[in-house]
Amino acid sequence: MSHIIVDLPNGQRRLYVKGAPERVWQRSIQIQKTSGVEPKDEAWESLYANVNLAYGREGERVLGFAYKDLPDGFAIDAKSQNYGLDNLTFLGLISLTDPPRDTVPLAVSKCQSAHIKVVMVTGDQPVTALAIAKQCNIITKKTVQ
């Protein structure tokens, strides 16, 4: 996860976090809505899981975003990260379409024809990796998930 601390116009400091959706979600204790902040509950857990899965199945890369307000006068120690990356307020998910280059499926097929085993290494969520592997012809048969 990456993060930044911002000085807000009202003088308060806020920590913003971006990263793998499951990691950001796991460290969040509440959700920011237009109308205010709401605690995480089973309904939110279900909604998050369904939306994240839907984006991933489309082969989209998903990022989670959250924040945490730091106490007034808090002495930040960037080296030790004394502010902690927990007790966050979840802001939402963003999905990005980053399709494989047009030449990749043919290149994979040529390698496979030459009996070269093609392996994909990625930091994406498993469901996203599966969708991309199918787009690239790395996986052409039904798989067990």
PDB file of C-alpha atoms in Angstrom:
ATOM      1  CA  MET A   1       0.000   0.000   0.000  1.00  0.00           C
ATOM      2  CA  SER A   2       1.160   3.497  -0.671  1.00  0.00           C
ATOM      3  CA  HIS A   3       0.190   6.477   1.405  1.00  0.00           C
ATOM      4  CA  ILE A   4       0.585  10.215   1.743  1.00  0.00           C
ATOM      5  CA  ILE A   5      -0.088  12.671   4.553  1.00  0.00           C
ATOM      6  CA  VAL A   6      -1.783  15.904   3.518  1.00  0.00           C
ATOM      7  CA  ASP A   7      -2.253  19.157   5.420  1.00  0.00           C
ATOM      8  CA  LEU A   8      -5.916  20.128   4.990  1.00  0.00           C
ATOM      9  CA  PRO A   9      -7.024  23.780   4.720  1.00  0.00           C
ATOM     10  CA  ASN A  10      -8.496  23.606   8.244  1.00  0.00           C
ATOM     11  CA  GLY A  11      -5.039  22.759   9.655  1.00  0.00           C
ATOM     12  CA  GLN A  12      -5.801  19.093  10.221  1.00  0.00           C
ATOM     13  CA  ARG A  13      -3.562  16.344   8.841  1.00  0.00           C
ATOM     14  CA  ARG A  14      -5.020  13.435   6.911  1.00  0.00           C
ATOM     15  CA  LEU A  15      -3.415  10.172   5.864  1.00  0.00           C
ATOM     16  CA  TYR A  16      -4.579   8.875   2.463  1.00  0.00           C
ATOM     17  CA  VAL A  17      -3.982   5.233   1.505  1.00  0.00           C
ATOM     18  CA  LYS A  18      -4.104   3.474  -1.868  1.00  0.00           C
ATOM     19  CA  GLY A  19      -3.515  -0.195  -2.506  1.00  0.00           C
ATOM     20  CA  ALA A  20      -4.779  -3.692  -3.085  1.00  0.00           C
ATOM     21  CA  PRO A  21      -8.507  -3.528  -2.397  1.00  0.00           C
ATOM     22  CA  GLU A  22      -8.586  -6.437   0.035  1.00  0.00           C
ATOM     23  CA  ARG A  23      -5.755  -4.939   2.114  1.00  0.00           C
ATOM     24  CA  VAL A  24      -7.292  -1.464   2.244  1.00  0.00           C
ATOM     25  CA  TRP A  25     -10.728  -2.916   3.037  1.00  0.00           C
ATOM     26  CA  GLN A  26      -9.305  -5.165   5.767  1.00  0.00           C
ATOM     27  CA  ARG A  27      -7.692  -2.170   7.506  1.00  0.00           C
ATOM     28  CA  SER A  28     -10.843  -0.036   7.294  1.00  0.00           C
ATOM     29  CA  ILE A  29     -13.333   0.153  10.140  1.00  0.00           C
ATOM     30  CA  GLN A  30     -15.891   2.444   8.512  1.00  0.00           C
ATOM     31  CA  ILE A  31     -17.111   3.745   5.157  1.00  0.00           C
ATOM     32  CA  GLN A  32     -17.302   7.352   3.967  1.00  0.00           C
ATOM     33  CA  LYS A  33     -20.639   8.178   2.351  1.00  0.00           C
ATOM     34  CA  THR A  34     -21.879  11.494   1.000  1.00  0.00           C
ATOM     35  CA  SER A  35     -24.090  11.794   4.070  1.00  0.00           C
ATOM     36  CA  GLY A  36     -21.319  10.956   6.548  1.00  0.00           C
ATOM     37  CA  VAL A  37     -19.394   8.017   7.958  1.00  0.00           C
ATOM     38  CA  GLU A  38     -20.974   4.619   8.557  1.00  0.00           C
ATOM     39  CA  PRO A  39     -19.506   1.561  10.345  1.00  0.00           C
ATOM     40  CA  LYS A  40     -18.674  -1.552   8.325  1.00  0.00           C
ATOM     41  CA  ASP A  41     -21.272  -4.278   8.682  1.00  0.00           C
ATOM     42  CA  GLU A  42     -22.309  -7.475   6.888  1.00  0.00           C
ATOM     43  CA  ALA A  43     -24.215  -5.555   4.207  1.00  0.00           C
ATOM     44  CA  TRP A  44     -21.104  -3.489   3.420  1.00  0.00           C
ATOM     45  CA  GLU A  45     -18.923  -6.623   3.460  1.00  0.00           C
ATOM     46  CA  SER A  46     -21.217  -8.260   0.908  1.00  0.00           C
ATOM     47  CA  LEU A  47     -21.416  -5.171  -1.311  1.00  0.00           C
ATOM     48  CA  TYR A  48     -17.638  -4.735  -1.273  1.00  0.00           C
ATOM     49  CA  ALA A  49     -17.029  -8.410  -2.131  1.00  0.00           C
ATOM     50  CA  ASN A  50     -19.558  -8.388  -4.995  1.00  0.00           C
ATOM     51  CA  VAL A  51     -18.295  -5.154  -6.577  1.00  0.00           C
ATOM     52  CA  ASN A  52     -14.630  -6.132  -6.250  1.00  0.00           C
ATOM     53  CA  LEU A  53     -15.336  -9.554  -7.756  1.00  0.00           C
ATOM     54  CA  ALA A  54     -17.350  -8.072 -10.633  1.00  0.00           C
ATOM     55  CA  TYR A  55     -14.512  -5.714 -11.596  1.00  0.00           C
ATOM     56  CA  GLY A  56     -11.957  -8.508 -11.343  1.00  0.00           C
ATOM     57  CA  ARG A  57     -13.982 -10.891 -13.509  1.00  0.00           C
ATOM     58  CA  GLU A  58     -13.885  -8.281 -16.260  1.00  0.00           C
ATOM     59  CA  GLY A  59     -10.093  -8.309 -16.079  1.00  0.00           C
ATOM     60  CA  GLU A  60     -10.003  -4.844 -14.584  1.00  0.00           C
ATOM     61  CA  ARG A  61      -7.316  -3.857 -12.130  1.00  0.00           C
ATOM     62  CA  VAL A  62      -8.856  -2.690  -8.878  1.00  0.00           C
ATOM     63  CA  LEU A  63      -7.476  -0.274  -6.286  1.00  0.00           C
ATOM     64  CA  GLY A  64      -8.903   0.553  -2.878  1.00  0.00           C
ATOM     65  CA  PHE A  65      -8.730   4.010  -1.271  1.00  0.00           C
ATOM     66  CA  ALA A  66      -9.124   5.109   2.352  1.00  0.00           C
ATOM     67  CA  TYR A  67      -8.096   7.819   4.789  1.00  0.00           C
ATOM     68  CA  LYS A  68      -7.474   8.483   8.450  1.00  0.00           C
ATOM     69  CA  ASP A  69      -7.485  11.845  10.216  1.00  0.00           C
ATOM     70  CA  LEU A  70      -4.489  12.282  12.489  1.00  0.00           C
ATOM     71  CA  PRO A  71      -4.924  13.864  15.932  1.00  0.00           C
ATOM     72  CA  ASP A  72      -4.177  17.587  16.312  1.00  0.00           C
ATOM     73  CA  GLY A  73      -0.529  18.167  17.099  1.00  0.00           C
ATOM     74  CA  PHE A  74       0.421  14.589  16.228  1.00  0.00           C
ATOM     75  CA  ALA A  75       4.210  14.340  15.747  1.00  0.00           C
ATOM     76  CA  ILE A  76       4.716  12.350  12.560  1.00  0.00           C
ATOM     77  CA  ASP A  77       7.711  10.053  12.335  1.00  0.00           C
ATOM     78  CA  ALA A  78       7.819   8.942   8.699  1.00  0.00           C
ATOM     79  CA  LYS A  79      10.652   6.474   9.327  1.00  0.00           C
ATOM     80  CA  SER A  80       8.740   4.447  11.918  1.00  0.00           C
ATOM     81  CA  GLN A  81       5.323   5.245  10.385  1.00  0.00           C
ATOM     82  CA  ASN A  82       4.004   5.911  13.884  1.00  0.00           C
ATOM     83  CA  TYR A  83       0.614   6.933  12.477  1.00  0.00           C
ATOM     84  CA  GLY A  84      -0.299   3.347  11.579  1.00  0.00           C
ATOM     85  CA  LEU A  85      -2.090   2.127   8.488  1.00  0.00           C
ATOM     86  CA  ASP A  86      -5.141   0.831  10.342  1.00  0.00           C
ATOM     87  CA  ASN A  87      -8.497   2.121  11.591  1.00  0.00           C
ATOM     88  CA  LEU A  88      -9.069   3.650   8.162  1.00  0.00           C
ATOM     89  CA  THR A  89     -12.198   5.154   6.644  1.00  0.00           C
ATOM     90  CA  PHE A  90     -12.867   3.423   3.319  1.00  0.00           C
ATOM     91  CA  LEU A  91     -13.473   5.786   0.398  1.00  0.00           C
ATOM     92  CA  GLY A  92     -14.099   3.339  -2.415  1.00  0.00           C
ATOM     93  CA  LEU A  93     -12.763   1.289  -5.300  1.00  0.00           C
ATOM     94  CA  ILE A  94     -11.470   2.367  -8.674  1.00  0.00           C
ATOM     95  CA  SER A  95     -11.124  -0.058 -11.553  1.00  0.00           C
ATOM     96  CA  LEU A  96      -8.727   0.402 -14.423  1.00  0.00           C
ATOM     97  CA  THR A  97      -8.807  -1.267 -17.785  1.00  0.00           C
ATOM     98  CA  ASP A  98      -5.292  -2.240 -18.817  1.00  0.00           C
ATOM     99  CA  PRO A  99      -5.788  -4.738 -21.617  1.00  0.00           C
ATOM    100  CA  PRO A 100      -2.963  -6.893 -22.916  1.00  0.00           C
ATOM    101  CA  ARG A 101      -1.335  -5.677 -26.120  1.00  0.00           C
ATOM    102  CA  ASP A 102      -3.023  -6.939 -29.267  1.00  0.00           C
ATOM    103  CA  THR A 103      -0.013  -9.116 -30.128  1.00  0.00           C
ATOM    104  CA  VAL A 104       0.039 -11.045 -26.837  1.00  0.00           C
ATOM    105  CA  PRO A 105      -2.588 -13.759 -27.581  1.00  0.00           C
ATOM    106  CA  LEU A 106      -0.871 -14.706 -30.853  1.00  0.00           C
ATOM    107  CA  ALA A 107       2.569 -14.713 -29.201  1.00  0.00           C
ATOM    108  CA  VAL A 108       1.251 -16.994 -26.439  1.00  0.00           C
ATOM    109  CA  SER A 109      -0.306 -19.343 -29.011  1.00  0.00           C
ATOM    110  CA  LYS A 110       2.984 -19.524 -30.945  1.00  0.00           C
ATOM    111  CA  CYS A 111       4.890 -20.372 -27.767  1.00  0.00           C
ATOM    112  CA  GLN A 112       2.374 -23.057 -26.857  1.00  0.00           C
ATOM    113  CA  SER A 113       2.618 -24.504 -30.407  1.00  0.00           C
ATOM    114  CA  ALA A 114       6.371 -24.782 -29.878  1.00  0.00           C
ATOM    115  CA  HIS A 115       5.665 -26.637 -26.566  1.00  0.00           C
ATOM    116  CA  ILE A 116       6.919 -23.718 -24.498  1.00  0.00           C
ATOM    117  CA  LYS A 117       5.059 -23.515 -21.214  1.00  0.00           C
ATOM    118  CA  VAL A 118       3.744 -19.975 -20.768  1.00  0.00           C
ATOM    119  CA  VAL A 119       3.488 -18.701 -17.203  1.00  0.00           C
ATOM    120  CA  MET A 120       2.023 -15.388 -16.084  1.00  0.00           C
ATOM    121  CA  VAL A 121       3.399 -13.631 -13.011  1.00  0.00           C
ATOM    122  CA  THR A 122       1.250 -10.815 -11.665  1.00  0.00           C
ATOM    123  CA  GLY A 123       0.400  -8.895  -8.541  1.00  0.00           C
ATOM    124  CA  ASP A 124      -3.265  -8.741  -9.505  1.00  0.00           C
ATOM    125  CA  GLN A 125      -6.052 -10.369  -7.538  1.00  0.00           C
ATOM    126  CA  PRO A 126      -6.584 -14.018  -8.563  1.00  0.00           C
ATOM    127  CA  VAL A 127      -9.913 -13.286 -10.260  1.00  0.00           C
ATOM    128  CA  THR A 128      -8.329 -10.478 -12.321  1.00  0.00           C
ATOM    129  CA  ALA A 129      -5.320 -12.644 -13.194  1.00  0.00           C
ATOM    130  CA  LEU A 130      -7.647 -15.417 -14.377  1.00  0.00           C
ATOM    131  CA  ALA A 131      -9.581 -13.038 -16.652  1.00  0.00           C
ATOM    132  CA  ILE A 132      -6.368 -11.620 -18.138  1.00  0.00           C
ATOM    133  CA  ALA A 133      -4.890 -15.110 -18.613  1.00  0.00           C
ATOM    134  CA  LYS A 134      -8.013 -16.061 -20.582  1.00  0.00           C
ATOM    135  CA  GLN A 135      -7.746 -12.906 -22.726  1.00  0.00           C
ATOM    136  CA  CYS A 136      -4.129 -13.845 -23.536  1.00  0.00           C
ATOM    137  CA  ASN A 137      -4.923 -17.517 -24.313  1.00  0.00           C
ATOM    138  CA  ILE A 138      -2.747 -18.670 -21.412  1.00  0.00           C
ATOM    139  CA  ILE A 139      -5.826 -20.430 -20.038  1.00  0.00           C
ATOM    140  CA  THR A 140      -8.097 -21.871 -22.697  1.00  0.00           C
ATOM    141  CA  LYS A 141      -9.916 -24.600 -20.751  1.00  0.00           C
ATOM    142  CA  LYS A 142     -12.289 -24.518 -17.809  1.00  0.00           C
ATOM    143  CA  THR A 143     -10.399 -24.201 -14.533  1.00  0.00           C
ATOM    144  CA  VAL A 144     -11.143 -25.044 -10.939  1.00  0.00           C
ATOM    145  CA  GLN A 145     -11.101 -21.981  -8.716  1.00  0.00           C
TER     146      GLN A 145
END
